[in-house]
GROMACS .gro file of C-alpha atoms in nm:
model
  493
    1MET     CA    1   2.222  -8.375  10.952
    2ARG     CA    2   2.434  -8.542  10.686
    3CYS     CA    3   2.247  -8.352  10.417
    4ASN     CA    4   2.315  -8.021  10.588
    5SER     CA    5   2.682  -8.114  10.619
    6LYS     CA    6   2.702  -8.186  10.246
    7ILE     CA    7   2.534  -7.855  10.162
    8SER     CA    8   2.785  -7.678  10.382
    9TYR     CA    9   3.068  -7.857  10.204
   10VAL     CA   10   2.936  -7.758   9.861
   11LEU     CA   11   2.893  -7.397   9.972
   12PHE     CA   12   3.251  -7.406  10.098
   13LEU     CA   13   3.371  -7.519   9.753
   14VAL     CA   14   3.168  -7.248   9.583
   15GLY     CA   15   3.317  -6.995   9.820
   16LEU     CA   16   3.665  -7.104   9.720
   17MET     CA   17   3.580  -7.044   9.353
   18LEU     CA   18   3.458  -6.694   9.436
   19LEU     CA   19   3.774  -6.599   9.630
   20PRO     CA   20   3.963  -6.302   9.481
   21GLN     CA   21   4.292  -6.371   9.311
   22TYR     CA   22   4.603  -6.368   9.527
   23THR     CA   23   4.967  -6.344   9.430
   24MET     CA   24   5.107  -6.691   9.386
   25ALA     CA   25   5.387  -6.785   9.619
   26GLN     CA   26   5.548  -7.023   9.370
   27ASP     CA   27   5.693  -6.956   9.024
   28GLU     CA   28   5.505  -7.060   8.712
   29LYS     CA   29   5.592  -7.409   8.587
   30VAL     CA   30   5.490  -7.546   8.246
   31SER     CA   31   5.505  -7.914   8.146
   32ILE     CA   32   5.375  -8.165   7.891
   33ILE     CA   33   5.210  -8.485   8.014
   34LEU     CA   34   5.162  -8.785   7.784
   35GLY     CA   35   4.866  -9.019   7.831
   36SER     CA   36   4.862  -9.395   7.877
   37SER     CA   37   5.073  -9.582   7.623
   38ASP     CA   38   4.838  -9.884   7.623
   39ILE     CA   39   4.482  -9.806   7.514
   40GLY     CA   40   4.187  -9.977   7.348
   41MET     CA   41   4.010  -9.883   7.026
   42ASN     CA   42   3.733  -9.723   7.235
   43GLN     CA   43   3.974  -9.505   7.430
   44MET     CA   44   4.154  -9.178   7.364
   45TYR     CA   45   4.525  -9.111   7.374
   46THR     CA   46   4.597  -8.773   7.532
   47ILE     CA   47   4.863  -8.504   7.537
   48THR     CA   48   4.818  -8.251   7.819
   49ILE     CA   49   4.968  -7.906   7.871
   50GLN     CA   50   4.992  -7.830   8.243
   51VAL     CA   51   5.055  -7.484   8.388
   52GLU     CA   52   5.121  -7.468   8.760
   53ASN     CA   53   5.090  -7.139   8.952
   54GLY     CA   54   4.994  -6.946   8.642
   55ARG     CA   55   4.740  -6.904   8.366
   56LEU     CA   56   4.750  -7.063   8.019
   57LYS     CA   57   4.786  -6.761   7.791
   58GLY     CA   58   4.886  -6.922   7.462
   59TYR     CA   59   5.022  -7.238   7.304
   60SER     CA   60   5.136  -7.371   6.966
   61ASP     CA   61   4.978  -7.657   6.771
   62PHE     CA   62   4.970  -8.006   6.917
   63PRO     CA   63   5.164  -8.265   6.712
   64GLU     CA   64   5.004  -8.496   6.456
   65ILE     CA   65   5.025  -8.869   6.538
   66GLU     CA   66   5.026  -9.126   6.259
   67GLY     CA   67   4.731  -9.362   6.298
   68PHE     CA   68   4.531  -9.115   6.510
   69VAL     CA   69   4.281  -8.836   6.444
   70MET     CA   70   4.247  -8.530   6.666
   71ARG     CA   71   3.916  -8.530   6.851
   72GLY     CA   72   3.896  -8.192   7.025
   73THR     CA   73   4.034  -8.056   7.350
   74SER     CA   74   3.922  -8.043   7.711
   75SER     CA   75   4.042  -7.823   7.997
   76SER     CA   76   4.044  -7.825   8.375
   77SER     CA   77   4.178  -7.611   8.657
   78SER     CA   78   4.225  -7.643   9.032
   79THR     CA   79   4.320  -7.409   9.316
   80ASN     CA   80   4.459  -7.502   9.659
   81ILE     CA   81   4.512  -7.288   9.968
   82VAL     CA   82   4.759  -7.430  10.219
   83ASN     CA   83   4.881  -7.225  10.517
   84GLY     CA   84   4.766  -6.908  10.347
   85GLN     CA   85   4.951  -6.983  10.024
   86ILE     CA   86   4.762  -7.033   9.701
   87SER     CA   87   4.871  -7.282   9.435
   88SER     CA   88   4.687  -7.349   9.112
   89THR     CA   89   4.700  -7.593   8.822
   90GLN     CA   90   4.548  -7.543   8.477
   91LYS     CA   91   4.540  -7.822   8.218
   92LEU     CA   92   4.451  -7.837   7.850
   93THR     CA   93   4.420  -8.185   7.699
   94GLN     CA   94   4.422  -8.277   7.330
   95ASN     CA   95   4.238  -8.603   7.260
   96TYR     CA   96   4.347  -8.845   6.985
   97ALA     CA   97   4.120  -9.120   6.854
   98PRO     CA   98   4.293  -9.432   6.714
   99MET     CA   99   4.194  -9.536   6.361
  100ARG     CA  100   4.306  -9.900   6.386
  101GLU     CA  101   4.485 -10.141   6.616
  102GLY     CA  102   4.862 -10.156   6.616
  103THR     CA  103   5.177 -10.006   6.764
  104TYR     CA  104   5.256  -9.644   6.679
  105ARG     CA  105   5.548  -9.413   6.744
  106LEU     CA  106   5.503  -9.058   6.875
  107SER     CA  107   5.820  -8.878   6.771
  108ALA     CA  108   5.989  -8.630   7.001
  109PHE     CA  109   5.826  -8.290   6.966
  110GLU     CA  110   5.841  -7.935   7.098
  111MET     CA  111   5.561  -7.691   7.183
  112THR     CA  112   5.561  -7.326   7.279
  113VAL     CA  113   5.346  -7.259   7.588
  114ASN     CA  114   5.324  -6.910   7.739
  115ASN     CA  115   5.626  -6.813   7.525
  116GLN     CA  116   5.830  -7.102   7.670
  117LYS     CA  117   5.964  -7.386   7.457
  118ILE     CA  118   5.874  -7.721   7.616
  119SER     CA  119   6.011  -8.051   7.481
  120SER     CA  120   5.872  -8.403   7.504
  121PRO     CA  121   6.066  -8.720   7.419
  122GLY     CA  122   5.755  -8.885   7.267
  123GLY     CA  123   5.710  -9.259   7.303
  124THR     CA  124   5.539  -9.574   7.180
  125ILE     CA  125   5.160  -9.613   7.181
  126LYS     CA  126   4.998  -9.957   7.170
  127VAL     CA  127   4.636  -9.974   7.052
  128GLY     CA  128   4.449 -10.298   7.126
  129PRO     CA  129   4.089 -10.416   7.105
  130ALA     CA  130   3.815 -10.216   7.274
  131LYS     CA  131   3.838 -10.236   7.651
  132GLN     CA  132   3.549 -10.277   7.893
  133GLN     CA  133   3.524  -9.968   8.106
  134SER     CA  134   3.362  -9.962   8.447
  135ARG     CA  135   3.316  -9.697   8.711
  136GLN     CA  136   3.345  -9.777   9.078
  137ARG     CA  137   3.179  -9.563   9.333
  138GLY     CA  138   3.425  -9.432   9.590
  139PHE     CA  139   3.363  -9.399   9.962
  140ASP     CA  140   3.128  -9.112  10.042
  141PRO     CA  141   3.166  -8.972  10.396
  142PHE     CA  142   2.822  -8.814  10.370
  143GLY     CA  143   2.637  -9.129  10.254
  144ASP     CA  144   2.409  -9.343  10.467
  145PRO     CA  145   2.476  -9.712  10.548
  146PHE     CA  146   2.222  -9.826  10.287
  147GLY     CA  147   2.408  -9.659  10.003
  148ARG     CA  148   2.133  -9.407   9.937
  149ASP     CA  149   2.227  -9.046   9.889
  150PRO     CA  150   1.994  -8.748   9.865
  151PHE     CA  151   2.230  -8.603   9.597
  152ASP     CA  152   2.219  -8.916   9.374
  153ASP     CA  153   1.946  -8.777   9.148
  154PHE     CA  154   2.139  -8.453   9.103
  155PHE     CA  155   2.470  -8.619   9.022
  156GLY     CA  156   2.313  -8.899   8.816
  157ARG     CA  157   2.441  -9.190   9.030
  158ASN     CA  158   2.265  -9.508   9.136
  159ASN     CA  159   1.986  -9.448   8.887
  160SER     CA  160   1.798  -9.774   8.859
  161GLN     CA  161   1.653  -9.675   8.520
  162PRO     CA  162   1.872  -9.732   8.210
  163GLN     CA  163   1.995  -9.412   8.046
  164GLU     CA  164   1.786  -9.309   7.744
  165PHE     CA  165   1.950  -9.126   7.452
  166VAL     CA  166   1.774  -8.911   7.194
  167ASP     CA  167   1.878  -8.799   6.847
  168VAL     CA  168   1.892  -8.418   6.827
  169LYS     CA  169   1.817  -8.277   6.483
  170GLU     CA  170   2.128  -8.120   6.334
  171ASP     CA  171   2.144  -7.790   6.145
  172ALA     CA  172   2.438  -7.856   5.913
  173PHE     CA  173   2.518  -7.953   5.555
  174PHE     CA  174   2.804  -8.065   5.331
  175ALA     CA  175   2.866  -7.879   5.003
  176LEU     CA  176   3.075  -7.903   4.686
  177SER     CA  177   3.090  -7.554   4.536
  178THR     CA  178   3.256  -7.392   4.235
  179SER     CA  179   3.330  -7.024   4.183
  180LYS     CA  180   3.200  -7.033   3.822
  181GLU     CA  181   2.961  -7.243   3.618
  182GLU     CA  182   3.105  -7.145   3.278
  183VAL     CA  183   3.466  -7.071   3.185
  184TYR     CA  184   3.691  -7.039   2.882
  185VAL     CA  185   3.962  -7.293   2.800
  186GLY     CA  186   4.256  -7.205   3.026
  187GLU     CA  187   4.047  -6.991   3.261
  188GLY     CA  188   4.071  -7.094   3.625
  189PHE     CA  189   3.783  -7.168   3.862
  190ASN     CA  190   3.783  -7.263   4.229
  191LEU     CA  191   3.639  -7.583   4.370
  192SER     CA  192   3.594  -7.637   4.743
  193LEU     CA  193   3.456  -7.904   4.976
  194ALA     CA  194   3.327  -7.768   5.306
  195PHE     CA  195   3.109  -7.865   5.599
  196TYR     CA  196   2.878  -7.596   5.736
  197VAL     CA  197   2.733  -7.589   6.089
  198ALA     CA  198   2.467  -7.331   6.179
  199ALA     CA  199   2.527  -7.104   6.476
  200ASN     CA  200   2.209  -7.233   6.643
  201ASN     CA  201   2.297  -7.603   6.591
  202ARG     CA  202   2.251  -7.812   6.906
  203ALA     CA  203   2.352  -8.155   6.778
  204PRO     CA  204   2.707  -8.249   6.890
  205MET     CA  205   2.919  -8.374   6.598
  206ASP     CA  206   3.280  -8.451   6.516
  207PHE     CA  207   3.484  -8.544   6.207
  208TYR     CA  208   3.551  -8.911   6.138
  209GLN     CA  209   3.870  -9.034   5.965
  210LEU     CA  210   3.884  -8.706   5.775
  211PRO     CA  211   4.219  -8.747   5.588
  212GLU     CA  212   4.110  -9.082   5.444
  213GLN     CA  213   3.767  -8.951   5.343
  214VAL     CA  214   3.905  -8.638   5.175
  215ALA     CA  215   4.165  -8.844   4.984
  216GLU     CA  216   3.890  -9.070   4.845
  217MET     CA  217   3.669  -8.775   4.752
  218THR     CA  218   3.944  -8.590   4.564
  219LYS     CA  219   4.010  -8.901   4.355
  220LYS     CA  220   3.648  -8.892   4.239
  221ILE     CA  221   3.627  -8.522   4.154
  222LYS     CA  222   3.968  -8.441   4.003
  223PRO     CA  223   3.913  -8.393   3.627
  224ALA     CA  224   4.164  -8.550   3.392
  225ASN     CA  225   4.164  -8.257   3.146
  226CYS     CA  226   4.258  -7.983   3.396
  227TRP     CA  227   4.572  -7.837   3.544
  228GLU     CA  228   4.537  -7.835   3.925
  229GLU     CA  229   4.671  -7.585   4.177
  230ASN     CA  230   4.598  -7.740   4.520
  231PHE     CA  231   4.567  -7.507   4.821
  232ASN     CA  232   4.689  -7.795   5.047
  233ILE     CA  233   4.467  -7.750   5.352
  234ASP     CA  234   4.657  -7.928   5.630
  235ARG     CA  235   4.448  -7.811   5.927
  236VAL     CA  236   4.069  -7.775   5.933
  237GLN     CA  237   3.959  -7.458   6.109
  238GLY     CA  238   3.616  -7.304   6.154
  239VAL     CA  239   3.546  -6.969   5.987
  240PRO     CA  240   3.220  -6.774   6.040
  241VAL     CA  241   3.028  -6.711   5.716
  242THR     CA  242   2.682  -6.579   5.630
  243ILE     CA  243   2.460  -6.764   5.382
  244ASN     CA  244   2.120  -6.617   5.292
  245GLY     CA  245   2.130  -6.404   5.605
  246LYS     CA  246   2.206  -6.701   5.834
  247THR     CA  247   2.531  -6.745   6.027
  248TYR     CA  248   2.730  -7.066   5.984
  249THR     CA  249   3.074  -7.195   6.075
  250GLN     CA  250   3.252  -7.314   5.762
  251TYR     CA  251   3.502  -7.600   5.788
  252LYS     CA  252   3.685  -7.609   5.454
  253LEU     CA  253   3.817  -7.960   5.385
  254TYR     CA  254   3.965  -7.920   5.034
  255GLN     CA  255   4.023  -7.639   4.788
  256ALA     CA  256   4.187  -7.622   4.446
  257THR     CA  257   4.186  -7.407   4.133
  258TYR     CA  258   4.137  -7.595   3.806
  259PHE     CA  259   4.245  -7.469   3.463
  260PRO     CA  260   4.065  -7.663   3.182
  261LEU     CA  261   4.285  -7.767   2.891
  262ASN     CA  262   4.008  -7.827   2.636
  263THR     CA  263   3.641  -7.760   2.575
  264GLY     CA  264   3.350  -7.967   2.699
  265GLU     CA  265   3.165  -8.014   3.026
  266ILE     CA  266   3.322  -8.109   3.358
  267ASP     CA  267   3.099  -8.323   3.582
  268PHE     CA  268   3.156  -8.326   3.958
  269PRO     CA  269   2.959  -8.610   4.122
  270SER     CA  270   2.771  -8.604   4.450
  271LEU     CA  271   2.998  -8.689   4.743
  272GLU     CA  272   2.935  -8.835   5.087
  273LEU     CA  273   3.090  -8.718   5.413
  274LYS     CA  274   3.056  -8.948   5.714
  275MET     CA  275   3.041  -8.766   6.048
  276ILE     CA  276   3.034  -8.876   6.411
  277LYS     CA  277   2.703  -8.758   6.555
  278TYR     CA  278   2.631  -8.805   6.923
  279LYS     CA  279   2.295  -8.893   7.069
  280VAL     CA  280   2.222  -8.694   7.385
  281ALA     CA  281   2.107  -8.838   7.717
  282LYS     CA  282   1.745  -8.757   7.792
  283GLN     CA  283   1.827  -8.712   8.162
  284GLN     CA  284   2.147  -8.509   8.192
  285SER     CA  285   2.366  -8.597   8.490
  286PHE     CA  286   2.667  -8.434   8.644
  287PHE     CA  287   2.898  -8.736   8.636
  288GLY     CA  288   2.710  -8.985   8.421
  289ARG     CA  289   2.735  -9.059   8.051
  290ASN     CA  290   2.551  -8.780   7.871
  291ARG     CA  291   2.602  -8.875   7.507
  292LYS     CA  292   2.638  -9.181   7.287
  293GLU     CA  293   2.844  -9.203   6.967
  294ASP     CA  294   2.663  -9.263   6.639
  295PHE     CA  295   2.720  -9.183   6.272
  296LYS     CA  296   2.545  -8.974   6.010
  297SER     CA  297   2.630  -8.925   5.641
  298PHE     CA  298   2.591  -8.593   5.460
  299ARG     CA  299   2.576  -8.570   5.081
  300SER     CA  300   2.672  -8.284   4.854
  301ARG     CA  301   2.498  -8.192   4.531
  302SER     CA  302   2.658  -8.270   4.196
  303LYS     CA  303   2.792  -7.980   3.989
  304LYS     CA  304   2.871  -7.911   3.623
  305VAL     CA  305   3.110  -7.657   3.476
  306LYS     CA  306   3.091  -7.576   3.104
  307VAL     CA  307   3.418  -7.503   2.924
  308LYS     CA  308   3.386  -7.293   2.609
  309GLU     CA  309   3.629  -7.221   2.327
  310LEU     CA  310   3.834  -6.900   2.303
  311PRO     CA  311   3.740  -6.648   2.031
  312ASP     CA  312   3.919  -6.677   1.698
  313HIS     CA  313   4.281  -6.568   1.697
  314PRO     CA  314   4.592  -6.700   1.519
  315LEU     CA  315   4.747  -6.788   1.857
  316LYS     CA  316   4.436  -6.894   2.051
  317ASP     CA  317   4.581  -7.242   2.115
  318LYS     CA  318   4.903  -7.099   2.259
  319VAL     CA  319   4.812  -6.790   2.463
  320ALA     CA  320   4.768  -6.780   2.841
  321VAL     CA  321   4.431  -6.689   2.994
  322GLY     CA  322   4.396  -6.454   3.291
  323ARG     CA  323   4.464  -6.099   3.410
  324TYR     CA  324   4.829  -6.002   3.364
  325ARG     CA  325   5.067  -5.708   3.361
  326LEU     CA  326   5.427  -5.657   3.249
  327THR     CA  327   5.729  -5.523   3.434
  328ASP     CA  328   6.071  -5.521   3.267
  329LYS     CA  329   6.419  -5.419   3.371
  330LEU     CA  330   6.753  -5.355   3.199
  331SER     CA  331   7.090  -5.408   3.367
  332LEU     CA  332   7.237  -5.130   3.146
  333LYS     CA  333   7.056  -4.859   2.951
  334GLU     CA  334   7.369  -4.728   2.775
  335LEU     CA  335   7.659  -4.942   2.651
  336ASP     CA  336   7.902  -4.991   2.364
  337ALA     CA  337   7.838  -5.226   2.076
  338GLY     CA  338   7.978  -5.570   2.147
  339LYS     CA  339   7.924  -5.539   2.523
  340SER     CA  340   7.665  -5.760   2.698
  341PHE     CA  341   7.358  -5.673   2.907
  342GLU     CA  342   7.070  -5.852   3.086
  343TYR     CA  343   6.704  -5.789   3.023
  344ALA     CA  344   6.431  -5.923   3.262
  345PHE     CA  345   6.079  -5.963   3.116
  346THR     CA  346   5.833  -6.036   3.404
  347VAL     CA  347   5.466  -6.133   3.357
  348SER     CA  348   5.262  -6.125   3.679
  349GLY     CA  349   4.895  -6.147   3.769
  350ARG     CA  350   4.611  -6.394   3.820
  351GLY     CA  351   4.592  -6.716   3.620
  352ASN     CA  352   4.780  -7.034   3.541
  353ILE     CA  353   5.133  -6.908   3.607
  354ALA     CA  354   5.287  -7.243   3.513
  355ALA     CA  355   5.138  -7.216   3.162
  356ILE     CA  356   5.294  -6.876   3.082
  357ASP     CA  357   5.523  -6.912   2.781
  358GLN     CA  358   5.816  -6.688   2.692
  359PRO     CA  359   5.750  -6.371   2.489
  360ILE     CA  360   5.755  -6.366   2.112
  361GLN     CA  361   6.084  -6.234   1.971
  362ALA     CA  362   6.107  -6.042   1.644
  363ASP     CA  363   6.383  -6.131   1.395
  364ASN     CA  364   6.663  -5.876   1.402
  365LYS     CA  365   7.036  -5.836   1.330
  366ASP     CA  366   7.097  -5.537   1.554
  367ILE     CA  367   7.086  -5.711   1.893
  368GLU     CA  368   7.163  -6.078   1.948
  369PHE     CA  369   6.954  -6.237   2.229
  370TYR     CA  370   7.028  -6.576   2.384
  371PRO     CA  371   6.766  -6.819   2.527
  372PRO     CA  372   6.637  -6.690   2.864
  373ASN     CA  373   6.672  -6.815   3.218
  374ILE     CA  374   6.324  -6.869   3.368
  375ARG     CA  375   6.206  -6.818   3.727
  376GLN     CA  376   5.845  -6.848   3.851
  377ASN     CA  377   5.662  -6.780   4.176
  378ILE     CA  378   5.310  -6.912   4.252
  379ASN     CA  379   5.089  -6.796   4.542
  380ARG     CA  380   4.768  -6.970   4.653
  381ASN     CA  381   4.574  -6.754   4.897
  382ASN     CA  382   4.252  -6.553   4.930
  383ASN     CA  383   4.082  -6.810   4.702
  384ARG     CA  384   4.303  -6.708   4.409
  385VAL     CA  385   4.610  -6.833   4.227
  386THR     CA  386   4.849  -6.546   4.154
  387GLY     CA  387   5.218  -6.514   4.086
  388SER     CA  388   5.483  -6.415   3.836
  389LYS     CA  389   5.715  -6.560   3.575
  390THR     CA  390   6.042  -6.390   3.480
  391PHE     CA  391   6.239  -6.446   3.158
  392THR     CA  392   6.593  -6.309   3.183
  393PHE     CA  393   6.761  -6.265   2.844
  394TYR     CA  394   7.132  -6.215   2.775
  395GLY     CA  395   7.188  -5.972   2.486
  396ILE     CA  396   7.477  -5.831   2.281
  397PRO     CA  397   7.416  -5.530   2.052
  398ARG     CA  398   7.594  -5.536   1.713
  399GLU     CA  399   7.506  -5.190   1.578
  400PRO     CA  400   7.511  -4.849   1.748
  401GLY     CA  401   7.177  -4.672   1.786
  402GLU     CA  402   6.880  -4.626   2.016
  403TYR     CA  403   6.641  -4.921   2.040
  404ASN     CA  404   6.293  -4.962   2.185
  405LEU     CA  405   6.263  -5.315   2.325
  406GLY     CA  406   5.893  -5.309   2.238
  407ASP     CA  407   6.010  -5.366   1.879
  408PHE     CA  408   6.187  -5.686   1.986
  409PHE     CA  409   5.941  -5.852   2.231
  410GLN     CA  410   5.566  -5.893   2.273
  411TRP     CA  411   5.344  -6.122   2.484
  412ILE     CA  412   4.982  -6.196   2.394
  413TYR     CA  413   4.714  -6.324   2.635
  414PHE     CA  414   4.336  -6.352   2.665
  415ASP     CA  415   4.151  -6.157   2.935
  416PRO     CA  416   3.839  -6.361   3.031
  417ASP     CA  417   3.683  -6.071   3.222
  418LYS     CA  418   3.700  -5.837   2.923
  419GLU     CA  419   3.666  -6.130   2.678
  420THR     CA  420   3.937  -5.979   2.458
  421TYR     CA  421   4.297  -6.050   2.358
  422ASP     CA  422   4.561  -5.811   2.479
  423THR     CA  423   4.933  -5.761   2.409
  424LEU     CA  424   5.204  -5.666   2.656
  425ARG     CA  425   5.499  -5.475   2.506
  426PRO     CA  426   5.810  -5.343   2.683
  427LYS     CA  427   5.863  -4.969   2.720
  428GLU     CA  428   6.233  -4.983   2.805
  429THR     CA  429   6.486  -4.838   2.560
  430ILE     CA  430   6.858  -4.904   2.526
  431LYS     CA  431   7.123  -4.672   2.377
  432VAL     CA  432   7.419  -4.835   2.197
  433THR     CA  433   7.733  -4.642   2.116
  434GLY     CA  434   8.070  -4.729   1.960
  435LYS     CA  435   8.159  -4.899   1.632
  436SER     CA  436   7.959  -5.153   1.436
  437GLN     CA  437   8.030  -5.515   1.521
  438GLN     CA  438   7.869  -5.665   1.213
  439PHE     CA  439   8.202  -5.723   1.026
  440LEU     CA  440   8.476  -5.809   1.271
  441THR     CA  441   8.843  -5.790   1.142
  442ILE     CA  442   9.018  -6.125   1.132
  443GLU     CA  443   9.323  -6.089   1.349
  444SER     CA  444   9.634  -6.308   1.352
  445ASN     CA  445   9.902  -6.360   1.610
  446GLN     CA  446  10.174  -6.323   1.331
  447LEU     CA  447  10.299  -5.985   1.208
  448GLY     CA  448  10.157  -5.845   0.887
  449SER     CA  449   9.858  -5.960   0.691
  450PHE     CA  450   9.825  -6.290   0.509
  451TYR     CA  451   9.870  -6.128   0.168
  452ASP     CA  452  10.176  -5.928   0.276
  453LYS     CA  453  10.360  -6.251   0.369
  454ILE     CA  454  10.323  -6.405   0.022
  455ASN     CA  455  10.610  -6.198  -0.121
  456LEU     CA  456  10.837  -6.291   0.172
  457GLU     CA  457  10.810  -6.667   0.126
  458SER     CA  458  11.065  -6.871  -0.082
  459ASN     CA  459  10.956  -7.016  -0.418
  460ASP     CA  460  11.201  -7.312  -0.402
  461LEU     CA  461  11.049  -7.657  -0.430
  462LYS     CA  462  11.080  -7.874  -0.118
  463PRO     CA  463  10.998  -8.241  -0.065
  464LEU     CA  464  10.674  -8.310   0.114
  465GLN     CA  465  10.861  -8.512   0.376
  466SER     CA  466  11.218  -8.439   0.488
  467PRO     CA  467  11.441  -8.743   0.574
  468ASN     CA  468  11.451  -8.845   0.936
  469TYR     CA  469  11.826  -8.865   1.013
  470TRP     CA  470  11.783  -8.975   1.374
  471ARG     CA  471  11.576  -9.273   1.269
  472TRP     CA  472  11.846  -9.377   1.011
  473ILE     CA  473  12.123  -9.356   1.272
  474GLY     CA  474  11.919  -9.559   1.523
  475ASN     CA  475  11.848  -9.838   1.276
  476THR     CA  476  12.220  -9.858   1.185
  477LEU     CA  477  12.324  -9.897   1.549
  478ILE     CA  478  12.069 -10.174   1.604
  479LEU     CA  479  12.203 -10.367   1.301
  480LEU     CA  480  12.563 -10.337   1.425
  481LEU     CA  481  12.466 -10.461   1.770
  482MET     CA  482  12.283 -10.763   1.626
  483GLY     CA  483  12.580 -10.848   1.402
  484THR     CA  484  12.823 -10.837   1.695
  485MET     CA  485  12.607 -11.071   1.903
  486ALA     CA  486  12.580 -11.317   1.613
  487PHE     CA  487  12.958 -11.317   1.567
  488PHE     CA  488  13.027 -11.414   1.928
  489LEU     CA  489  12.760 -11.683   1.926
  490ILE     CA  490  12.917 -11.849   1.621
  491ARG     CA  491  13.269 -11.852   1.774
  492LYS     CA  492  13.147 -11.995   2.104
  493PRO     CA  493  13.284 -12.362   2.139
   0.00000   0.00000   0.00000
């Protein structure tokens, strides 16, 4: 009889889940719930998004917590019908695993949930030693007085046999890869560290202290003779890729483009990535412990990249390497001699933008150019480093005429794809009108020229220094005053 009652109860619950959706009587309410502030090393800290009387449609990123590593999310939902009114609650929980004992501060943060901005004041989290966890069986109205339950085997409770865990073979690997195995000096190549999990993998895994591991690995692989452009991966996300016809999820941990500064061979050693790998319970239960935490290390293969010398050229030690183009712009295309103008010389493309030097200027007396202002922009996306560098010159023409700026500037680079040197020259022209400014007339604030005034000046000889009458009068008065004072002092009885 009790068994039939339990079956009826379960069927009732299933029926509730199959009920059609009704209009909620209450308004949607969104909130953020923080987990326990006192946990052990074997426990998770949690941040939960809760949506009442609505559905979770979207949310922004959960905050990072110093001293913790994100360990995946879990979700739950519930529906209640009271007096014909339906209320529901949906929760999404982000788990955080502590890395070490201590007291940590979760700063105040804000999240966007269902297009609503929700704030949390944060708080203090205390992490202590691992805590012993126990489960107590609650009162079961359908159980018998001896504590036996016909559903115990199904739910995995009161099993007298200890749980047995098995190690499921994983289908995953860790790889260090480079986009090229041979490059020229100055030519960029990509390096990436990524973990790959096959689509048919059945072994549950998770990352372990990933920021610390990646920091240690990058110290080992970063070459001393290369310029680095780091892609700064701050959040690891899975991307589907196909390798040899097989589907994997790629988790890229680190990516950078390196530009070698000299010839030789760059050696990248084999690296080790430690992962959390769970053993799975042999007898799965509904409420019991179905997996056990363990560790497994994955190793990447070592790699070598050969750096070869550029072909002979008088400027091979100074030119940039990459694929580039030129755009230039004049502030004025027609002006008078002696007036100023601005000229922007912009090199853009793919390569080491930071290494682009200013264009070569030809010697000339027709237009005077001043040292340029420099502005650069670097983009790191789509596995490439691109950008631009602009040199803005300030110029003043001295002679009238029409000038092609290609006669004044040129920029030489090496194209590694074509394996040839190329030169970028401006196509802009400037027209200068007015009078020549090469020999400016010396002007004076006085009337007439210097030579005209010679005949107007007197030829009489004058002393180099005229007497200072005021000084003579002052000295005389001082002497008289001193004499008067002396006279009265002598006569004083």
